[in-house]
CSV table of C-alpha atoms and ligand atoms in Angstrom, one decimal:
chain,number,residue,atom,x,y,z
K,1,MET,CA,-0.2,0.0,0.1
K,2,MET,CA,3.2,2.5,1.4
K,3,MET,CA,4.5,1.6,-2.0
K,4,ILE,CA,2.0,2.4,-4.2
K,5,GLU,CA,1.1,5.5,-2.9
K,6,SER,CA,4.7,6.8,-3.2
K,7,ILE,CA,5.2,5.6,-6.6
K,8,GLN,CA,2.0,7.8,-7.4
K,9,LEU,CA,3.2,10.8,-5.3
K,10,LYS,CA,6.4,10.6,-7.4
K,11,ARG,CA,4.4,10.4,-10.6
K,12,LEU,CA,2.4,13.5,-9.6
K,13,SER,CA,5.5,15.0,-8.8
K,14,GLU,CA,7.3,14.3,-12.2
K,15,ASN,CA,4.1,15.5,-13.8
K,16,ALA,CA,4.3,18.5,-11.7
K,17,VAL,CA,7.8,19.8,-13.1
K,18,MET,CA,6.3,19.4,-16.9
K,19,THR,CA,5.1,23.0,-17.1
K,20,TYR,CA,5.3,25.2,-20.0
K,21,THR,CA,8.8,26.3,-20.9
K,22,PRO,CA,10.5,28.3,-20.7
K,23,ALA,CA,9.1,29.8,-17.3
K,24,PRO,CA,7.8,32.9,-18.3
K,25,ARG,CA,8.6,34.8,-15.2
K,26,ASP,CA,11.9,33.3,-14.2
K,27,PRO,CA,13.2,35.9,-11.7
K,28,LYS,CA,16.8,35.3,-12.8
K,29,ALA,CA,16.4,36.4,-16.6
K,30,PRO,CA,16.5,39.7,-18.1
K,31,PRO,CA,12.9,41.3,-18.2
K,32,ILE,CA,11.2,40.3,-21.5
K,33,ARG,CA,11.1,43.2,-24.1
K,34,ILE,CA,9.8,41.5,-27.3
K,35,ASN,CA,7.1,38.7,-26.0
K,36,LEU,CA,6.7,36.1,-29.4
K,37,LEU,CA,5.7,33.3,-27.2
K,38,SER,CA,2.3,33.3,-28.3
K,39,ASP,CA,-0.9,35.3,-29.0
K,40,THR,CA,-2.3,34.3,-25.7
K,41,GLN,CA,0.5,36.9,-24.0
K,42,THR,CA,-1.8,40.1,-25.7
K,43,ARG,CA,-3.0,42.0,-22.6
K,44,PRO,CA,-6.2,44.3,-22.7
K,45,THR,CA,-5.5,47.8,-23.9
K,46,PRO,CA,-6.7,50.7,-21.6
K,47,ALA,CA,-9.5,51.1,-24.4
K,48,MET,CA,-10.4,47.4,-23.9
K,49,ARG,CA,-10.0,48.0,-19.9
K,50,GLU,CA,-12.6,51.0,-20.3
K,51,ALA,CA,-14.7,49.3,-22.4
K,52,MET,CA,-14.9,46.4,-19.6
K,53,ALA,CA,-15.4,49.0,-17.2
K,54,ARG,CA,-18.2,50.4,-18.8
K,55,ALA,CA,-19.9,47.1,-18.9
K,56,GLU,CA,-23.4,46.2,-17.9
K,57,VAL,CA,-23.6,43.0,-16.3
K,58,GLY,CA,-25.9,40.3,-15.0
K,59,ASP,CA,-25.8,37.1,-13.6
K,60,GLU,CA,-24.4,35.2,-16.8
K,61,GLN,CA,-25.6,31.5,-15.7
K,62,ILE,CA,-29.4,32.6,-15.8
K,63,GLY,CA,-29.0,34.5,-18.9
K,64,ASP,CA,-29.4,37.8,-17.7
K,65,ASP,CA,-26.1,39.1,-18.5
K,66,PRO,CA,-26.9,41.5,-21.8
K,67,THR,CA,-23.2,42.0,-22.3
K,68,VAL,CA,-22.9,38.3,-22.8
K,69,ASN,CA,-25.9,37.9,-24.6
K,70,LEU,CA,-25.0,40.6,-27.1
K,71,LEU,CA,-21.4,38.9,-27.6
K,72,CYS,CA,-23.6,35.4,-28.2
K,73,GLU,CA,-25.7,37.1,-30.7
K,74,ARG,CA,-22.5,38.7,-32.6
K,75,VAL,CA,-20.6,35.8,-32.8
K,76,ALA,CA,-23.8,33.9,-33.9
K,77,ASP,CA,-24.2,35.9,-36.5
K,78,LEU,CA,-20.5,36.1,-37.4
K,79,LEU,CA,-20.5,32.5,-37.9
K,80,GLY,CA,-23.8,32.3,-39.4
K,81,LYS,CA,-25.6,29.7,-36.8
K,82,GLU,CA,-28.2,29.8,-34.8
K,83,ALA,CA,-27.2,30.3,-31.8
K,84,ALA,CA,-23.9,30.9,-29.4
K,85,VAL,CA,-22.6,30.5,-26.0
K,86,PHE,CA,-19.8,32.0,-24.0
K,87,MET,CA,-17.3,29.8,-22.7
K,88,PRO,CA,-14.4,30.5,-20.1
K,89,SER,CA,-11.5,28.9,-22.8
K,90,GLY,CA,-11.1,27.6,-26.2
K,91,THR,CA,-10.4,24.1,-24.3
K,92,MET,CA,-13.4,24.1,-23.2
K,93,CYS,CA,-15.1,24.7,-26.4
K,94,ASN,CA,-13.7,21.7,-28.0
K,95,VAL,CA,-14.6,19.7,-24.6
K,96,ALA,CA,-18.1,20.7,-24.6
K,97,ALA,CA,-18.7,20.0,-28.4
K,98,THR,CA,-17.3,16.8,-28.4
K,99,LEU,CA,-19.3,15.8,-25.3
K,100,VAL,CA,-22.2,16.6,-27.0
K,101,HIS,CA,-21.4,15.1,-30.3
K,102,CYS,CA,-20.3,12.0,-29.2
K,103,ARG,CA,-21.0,8.9,-26.9
K,104,PRO,CA,-18.7,6.8,-24.6
K,105,GLY,CA,-16.6,4.5,-27.0
K,106,ASP,CA,-17.3,6.9,-29.9
K,107,GLU,CA,-14.4,7.9,-32.0
K,108,ILE,CA,-13.3,11.4,-33.2
K,109,LEU,CA,-11.2,12.2,-36.1
K,110,ALA,CA,-8.7,14.9,-36.1
K,111,HIS,CA,-5.1,15.8,-37.4
K,112,GLU,CA,-2.4,14.3,-35.3
K,113,SER,CA,-1.4,17.6,-34.6
K,114,ALA,CA,-4.3,18.9,-33.4
K,115,HIS,CA,-5.0,20.8,-30.1
K,116,VAL,CA,-8.0,18.3,-29.1
K,117,ILE,CA,-5.4,15.7,-29.0
K,118,ALA,CA,-2.0,17.3,-27.8
K,119,ARG,CA,-2.9,19.9,-25.6
K,120,GLU,CA,-6.5,19.4,-23.5
K,121,GLY,CA,-5.0,17.1,-20.8
K,122,GLY,CA,-6.8,14.1,-22.0
K,123,ALA,CA,-10.1,15.5,-21.8
K,124,HIS,CA,-11.8,13.9,-24.6
K,125,ALA,CA,-10.8,10.2,-23.0
K,126,ALA,CA,-11.1,11.7,-19.2
K,127,LEU,CA,-14.7,13.0,-19.6
K,128,GLY,CA,-16.0,11.4,-22.5
K,129,GLY,CA,-14.5,8.2,-23.3
K,130,PHE,CA,-14.3,9.2,-26.7
K,131,GLN,CA,-10.8,7.9,-28.7
K,132,ILE,CA,-9.4,10.3,-31.5
K,133,THR,CA,-8.1,8.6,-34.6
K,134,ALA,CA,-4.9,10.7,-36.0
K,135,LEU,CA,-4.8,11.5,-39.4
K,136,THR,CA,-1.8,12.3,-41.1
K,137,GLY,CA,-1.1,14.7,-43.6
K,138,ALA,CA,1.4,18.0,-44.3
K,139,ASP,CA,1.1,21.5,-42.4
K,140,GLY,CA,-1.3,20.1,-40.0
K,141,GLN,CA,-4.3,19.5,-42.2
K,142,PHE,CA,-5.4,15.8,-43.5
K,143,THR,CA,-6.7,15.7,-47.5
K,144,PRO,CA,-10.6,15.0,-47.5
K,145,GLU,CA,-9.4,11.6,-49.5
K,146,THR,CA,-7.5,10.4,-46.2
K,147,PHE,CA,-10.4,11.7,-44.0
K,148,ARG,CA,-12.7,9.1,-46.6
K,149,LYS,CA,-10.1,6.4,-46.3
K,150,ALA,CA,-10.1,6.7,-42.7
K,151,LEU,CA,-14.0,5.5,-42.7
K,152,HIS,CA,-15.1,2.3,-42.2
K,153,PRO,CA,-18.5,0.7,-42.1
K,154,ARG,CA,-20.5,0.9,-39.2
K,155,THR,CA,-20.0,-2.8,-37.5
K,156,ARG,CA,-20.3,-4.5,-34.5
K,157,TYR,CA,-16.9,-4.6,-33.6
K,158,GLN,CA,-15.6,-0.9,-34.7
K,159,ALA,CA,-16.0,2.4,-32.6
K,160,PRO,CA,-18.9,4.2,-34.1
K,161,GLN,CA,-16.9,7.2,-36.2
K,162,THR,CA,-19.4,10.7,-34.9
K,163,VAL,CA,-17.2,13.6,-35.7
K,164,VAL,CA,-14.7,15.1,-37.4
K,165,SER,CA,-12.3,18.4,-36.5
K,166,VAL,CA,-10.4,20.4,-38.0
K,167,GLU,CA,-8.4,23.4,-36.8
K,168,GLN,CA,-8.7,26.7,-38.7
K,169,THR,CA,-5.9,27.9,-38.7
K,170,ALA,CA,-3.9,24.8,-38.0
K,171,ASN,CA,-1.7,25.9,-35.3
K,172,ILE,CA,1.3,23.0,-35.4
K,173,GLY,CA,0.9,22.7,-38.9
K,174,GLY,CA,2.6,26.5,-38.9
K,175,GLY,CA,-1.1,28.4,-38.8
K,176,THR,CA,-1.8,27.4,-42.2
K,177,ILE,CA,-5.5,27.9,-43.8
K,178,TRP,CA,-7.6,25.5,-44.6
K,179,LYS,CA,-8.7,25.8,-48.1
K,180,LYS,CA,-12.4,26.6,-48.4
K,181,ALA,CA,-13.0,23.8,-51.3
K,182,ALA,CA,-11.0,21.2,-48.8
K,183,LEU,CA,-13.5,22.2,-45.7
K,184,ASP,CA,-16.5,21.9,-47.8
K,185,ASP,CA,-15.3,18.4,-49.6
K,186,ILE,CA,-15.0,17.5,-45.9
K,187,VAL,CA,-18.4,18.6,-45.0
K,188,GLN,CA,-19.9,16.6,-47.9
K,189,ILE,CA,-17.9,13.6,-46.9
K,190,ALA,CA,-19.2,13.7,-43.1
K,191,ARG,CA,-22.9,14.4,-44.1
K,192,VAL,CA,-22.4,11.4,-46.4
K,193,ASN,CA,-21.2,8.8,-43.7
K,194,ASN,CA,-23.2,10.6,-40.8
K,195,LEU,CA,-21.0,12.0,-38.9
K,196,ALA,CA,-20.9,15.6,-37.2
K,197,THR,CA,-18.3,18.0,-38.0
K,198,HIS,CA,-16.8,20.2,-35.6
K,199,MET,CA,-14.2,23.6,-36.5
K,200,ASP,CA,-11.7,24.3,-33.6
K,201,GLY,CA,-11.6,28.0,-34.9
K,202,ALA,CA,-9.5,29.2,-32.1
K,203,ARG,CA,-7.8,31.7,-35.1
K,204,LEU,CA,-10.5,31.4,-37.8
K,205,LEU,CA,-10.5,34.8,-37.8
K,206,ASN,CA,-7.0,35.5,-38.9
K,207,ALA,CA,-7.8,33.2,-41.7
K,208,CYS,CA,-10.7,35.2,-43.0
K,209,VAL,CA,-8.6,38.2,-42.6
K,210,ALA,CA,-5.6,36.8,-44.5
K,211,THR,CA,-8.3,35.1,-47.4
K,212,GLY,CA,-11.1,37.5,-47.4
K,213,ILE,CA,-13.4,34.8,-46.9
K,214,ALA,CA,-16.1,36.0,-44.8
K,215,ALA,CA,-16.4,33.6,-41.3
K,216,ARG,CA,-19.8,32.6,-42.1
K,217,ASP,CA,-18.7,30.8,-45.4
K,218,MET,CA,-15.7,29.5,-44.0
K,219,ALA,CA,-18.0,27.5,-41.1
K,220,ALA,CA,-20.6,26.9,-43.6
K,221,GLY,CA,-22.1,23.4,-42.9
K,222,TRP,CA,-19.8,22.7,-40.1
K,223,ASP,CA,-22.4,21.4,-37.0
K,224,SER,CA,-20.0,23.8,-34.5
K,225,ALA,CA,-17.3,26.2,-34.9
K,226,TRP,CA,-16.1,28.4,-32.3
K,227,ILE,CA,-13.9,31.4,-32.0
K,228,ASP,CA,-11.3,32.3,-29.5
K,229,PHE,CA,-10.8,35.7,-28.1
K,230,SER,CA,-7.7,35.3,-25.7
K,231,LYS,CA,-5.7,35.0,-28.8
K,232,GLY,CA,-4.5,37.7,-31.7
K,233,LEU,CA,-7.9,39.5,-30.5
K,234,GLY,CA,-6.1,40.4,-27.3
K,235,ALA,CA,-9.1,39.7,-24.9
K,236,PRO,CA,-8.1,38.4,-21.6
K,237,ILE,CA,-10.4,35.2,-21.2
K,238,GLY,CA,-12.9,33.4,-23.4
K,239,GLY,CA,-14.3,31.5,-26.4
K,240,VAL,CA,-17.5,31.6,-28.3
K,241,ILE,CA,-19.0,28.5,-29.6
K,242,ALA,CA,-21.8,28.4,-32.1
K,243,GLY,CA,-24.2,26.1,-33.8
K,244,THR,CA,-28.0,25.2,-33.7
K,245,ARG,CA,-30.3,26.3,-30.8
K,246,ASP,CA,-30.4,22.6,-29.9
K,247,PHE,CA,-26.6,21.9,-29.8
K,248,ILE,CA,-26.1,24.9,-27.9
K,249,ASP,CA,-28.8,24.0,-25.1
K,250,GLU,CA,-26.7,20.9,-24.8
K,251,VAL,CA,-23.7,22.9,-24.5
K,252,TRP,CA,-25.1,24.9,-22.1
K,253,ARG,CA,-25.5,21.7,-19.7
K,254,TRP,CA,-21.9,20.6,-20.1
K,255,LYS,CA,-21.0,23.9,-19.2
K,256,GLN,CA,-22.5,23.9,-16.2
K,257,ARG,CA,-21.3,20.5,-15.1
K,258,LEU,CA,-18.0,21.2,-16.2
K,259,GLY,CA,-18.2,24.3,-13.8
K,260,GLY,CA,-17.7,26.6,-16.8
K,261,SER,CA,-21.1,29.0,-16.1
K,262,MET,CA,-20.4,32.3,-14.8
K,263,ARG,CA,-21.8,35.5,-13.1
K,264,GLN,CA,-21.0,38.8,-13.7
K,265,ALA,CA,-19.4,38.0,-17.2
K,266,GLY,CA,-20.1,40.9,-19.0
K,267,ILE,CA,-16.8,42.1,-17.6
K,268,CYS,CA,-15.2,39.9,-20.3
K,269,ALA,CA,-17.8,39.8,-22.8
K,270,ALA,CA,-17.1,43.4,-23.1
K,271,ALA,CA,-13.6,43.2,-24.0
K,272,CYS,CA,-14.4,40.6,-26.8
K,273,ILE,CA,-17.0,42.7,-28.3
K,274,TYR,CA,-14.3,45.5,-28.2
K,275,ALA,CA,-12.0,42.9,-30.1
K,276,LEU,CA,-14.8,42.0,-32.5
K,277,ASP,CA,-15.0,45.7,-33.2
K,278,HIS,CA,-11.3,46.8,-33.3
K,279,HIS,CA,-9.3,44.1,-33.4
K,280,VAL,CA,-10.1,42.2,-36.7
K,281,ALA,CA,-8.6,43.9,-39.3
K,282,ARG,CA,-5.7,44.7,-37.8
K,283,LEU,CA,-4.7,40.9,-37.5
K,284,ALA,CA,-3.5,41.9,-41.2
K,285,ASP,CA,-0.8,43.8,-39.2
K,286,ASP,CA,0.4,40.5,-37.6
K,287,HIS,CA,0.4,38.8,-40.4
K,288,ALA,CA,2.6,41.3,-42.2
K,289,ASN,CA,5.0,41.1,-39.2
K,290,ALA,CA,4.9,37.7,-39.6
K,291,ARG,CA,6.2,37.3,-43.3
K,292,ALA,CA,8.6,40.1,-42.6
K,293,LEU,CA,9.9,38.0,-39.5
K,294,ALA,CA,10.2,34.8,-41.9
K,295,ARG,CA,11.7,36.9,-44.7
K,296,GLY,CA,14.4,38.4,-42.6
K,297,LEU,CA,15.3,35.0,-40.7
K,298,SER,CA,15.5,33.1,-44.3
K,299,GLN,CA,18.4,35.3,-45.2
K,300,ILE,CA,20.1,34.2,-42.5
K,301,GLU,CA,22.3,31.3,-43.5
K,302,GLY,CA,21.4,27.8,-41.5
K,303,ILE,CA,17.8,28.8,-40.5
K,304,ALA,CA,15.1,27.2,-42.2
K,305,VAL,CA,11.8,28.7,-42.1
K,306,GLN,CA,8.3,27.8,-43.0
K,307,GLN,CA,6.4,30.4,-45.0
K,308,PRO,CA,4.0,32.2,-42.9
K,309,GLU,CA,0.0,32.3,-43.8
K,310,THR,CA,-1.0,33.7,-40.7
K,311,ASN,CA,0.8,34.9,-37.7
K,312,LEU,CA,2.5,32.1,-36.6
K,313,VAL,CA,6.6,31.6,-37.9
K,314,PHE,CA,7.9,28.2,-37.4
K,315,PHE,CA,11.6,28.1,-37.9
K,316,SER,CA,14.7,25.7,-37.1
K,317,PRO,CA,18.1,26.8,-36.5
K,318,ASP,CA,19.9,23.5,-36.4
K,319,GLY,CA,21.6,24.0,-39.9
K,320,ALA,CA,23.5,27.2,-38.6
K,321,GLY,CA,24.9,24.7,-35.6
K,322,ILE,CA,23.1,25.6,-33.0
K,323,SER,CA,19.8,23.8,-31.6
K,324,GLY,CA,16.5,25.2,-31.2
K,325,ASP,CA,16.7,24.7,-27.3
K,326,ASP,CA,20.0,27.0,-27.5
K,327,MET,CA,18.2,29.6,-29.6
K,328,VAL,CA,15.6,29.9,-27.5
K,329,GLU,CA,17.7,29.9,-24.5
K,330,ALA,CA,20.1,32.9,-26.2
K,331,LEU,CA,17.2,34.9,-27.1
K,332,ARG,CA,15.8,35.0,-23.3
K,333,LYS,CA,19.2,36.3,-22.4
K,334,ARG,CA,18.6,39.0,-24.6
K,335,GLY,CA,14.8,39.5,-23.4
K,336,VAL,CA,13.2,38.0,-26.4
K,337,LEU,CA,10.7,35.1,-25.5
K,338,LEU,CA,10.0,32.2,-27.5
K,339,ALA,CA,9.3,28.6,-27.4
K,340,MET,CA,10.1,25.3,-28.6
K,341,MET,CA,6.9,23.5,-30.3
K,342,ASP,CA,6.8,19.9,-31.3
K,343,GLY,CA,10.3,20.2,-32.5
K,344,ARG,CA,10.6,23.9,-34.2
K,345,ILE,CA,10.9,26.9,-32.6
K,346,ARG,CA,7.5,28.7,-32.9
K,347,ALA,CA,7.5,32.6,-33.1
K,348,CYS,CA,4.1,34.4,-32.7
K,349,THR,CA,3.1,37.8,-33.7
K,350,HIS,CA,0.1,39.6,-32.3
K,351,LEU,CA,-1.3,43.0,-31.1
K,352,ASP,CA,2.0,43.7,-28.3
K,353,VAL,CA,4.2,43.3,-31.1
K,354,THR,CA,5.2,46.0,-33.4
K,355,TYR,CA,7.5,45.7,-36.8
K,356,GLY,CA,10.4,47.1,-34.6
K,357,MET,CA,10.4,44.2,-32.7
K,358,ILE,CA,10.6,42.0,-35.5
K,359,GLU,CA,13.4,43.8,-37.1
K,360,GLU,CA,15.3,43.6,-33.5
K,361,THR,CA,14.4,39.7,-33.3
K,362,ILE,CA,16.0,39.3,-36.7
K,363,GLY,CA,19.1,41.0,-35.6
K,364,LEU,CA,19.4,39.2,-32.3
K,365,VAL,CA,18.9,36.2,-34.2
K,366,ARG,CA,21.7,36.8,-36.6
K,367,GLU,CA,23.8,38.0,-34.1
K,368,ILE,CA,23.3,34.5,-32.0
K,369,VAL,CA,24.0,32.4,-35.5
K,370,ARG,CA,27.5,34.6,-36.0
K,371,ASP,CA,28.4,33.7,-31.9
K,372,ALA,CA,27.6,30.0,-32.8
C,401,PLP,C1,-5.3,28.0,-28.0
C,401,PLP,C2,-5.9,26.8,-28.5
C,401,PLP,C3,-6.9,26.2,-28.3
C,401,PLP,C4,-7.6,26.2,-26.8
C,401,PLP,O1,-7.7,27.5,-26.6
C,401,PLP,P1,-7.6,28.5,-25.1
C,401,PLP,O2,-8.8,29.5,-25.0
C,401,PLP,O3,-6.4,28.4,-24.7
C,401,PLP,O4,-8.4,27.0,-24.1
C,401,PLP,C5,-7.4,25.1,-29.0
C,401,PLP,N1,-7.1,25.0,-29.9
C,401,PLP,C6,-6.4,25.6,-31.0
C,401,PLP,C7,-5.8,25.2,-32.2
C,401,PLP,C8,-5.7,26.7,-30.2
C,401,PLP,O5,-4.5,27.0,-30.7
């Protein structure tokens, strides 16, 4: 008994040290001047904070917060769906969605690099008893053909395939944009085979701004779709998931079960509404900065850069004789924060990153490569 207990404790403490690296607030490290770690690092602007302070609020859990209700109407309209619900996080949007779409033992199909597989703490297995089939394909995307080939007939001995999920944009794929035609094909195949369709739209609006395609068109035919407000849109908290009225009713029940129902959440919803009004078109600036960063880095001998389509720049300095980890650490010593993600360095542009910071980062990388 004692043995088992101590093994479990050991495993717990091993887990405890597996935190996000690098530690965002290392007291010994120099202050962070340039924060390329993630678009979650944006701080609410003074104007956004003012909008939050002025927000009319009520009790969100009983549907009585007017600012939350307005936000949900706005997002339902934006995504061309009947209804929407405000959630504390994008992760909860994904988890609640699969909990509604699937039953225990069901199979979800998603790309092998998807957030639902790699970054949600095993929620879909732990809470729903679902298995996720990892589809392969370049740049975080699978082709409609790969999806079709992964489908099997409904038999007694195979898991019921219930939902297909895509990320628009594909995060680990390099912030790549799913083509509208591929999205439509996947919807079509899913319909024929009786699968529900789920769009993880954490950065959907980045894809929309980059392509000029409206969000409601990108999400057309998808049973559930959501956008994150705490990424490039610059709000402190929240995601909004949309779908049919019946679907959203069921999401509400899971939101309550998961402890995600809130009270005077209008304070946060006001930041999201502010972001919809002021922070969407400007995502184009982040994309331009990402392209500038990629261009500058690719001119440094030995640095391999994936051409960005949106605000994420993945690169590897291996060819310059320095590991990604060492590059991240050297940049951190110079006040630049970014991180390794699945074997490459990810730099993320957002509303707190200026063109000047991009130029400076390129210069620092050049210097570190020269000294290596
Ligand atoms: C960030 C992210 C999520 C989760 O959103 P949170 O608001 O951080 O919980 C889900 N999917 C993708 C693709 C993301 O980038």
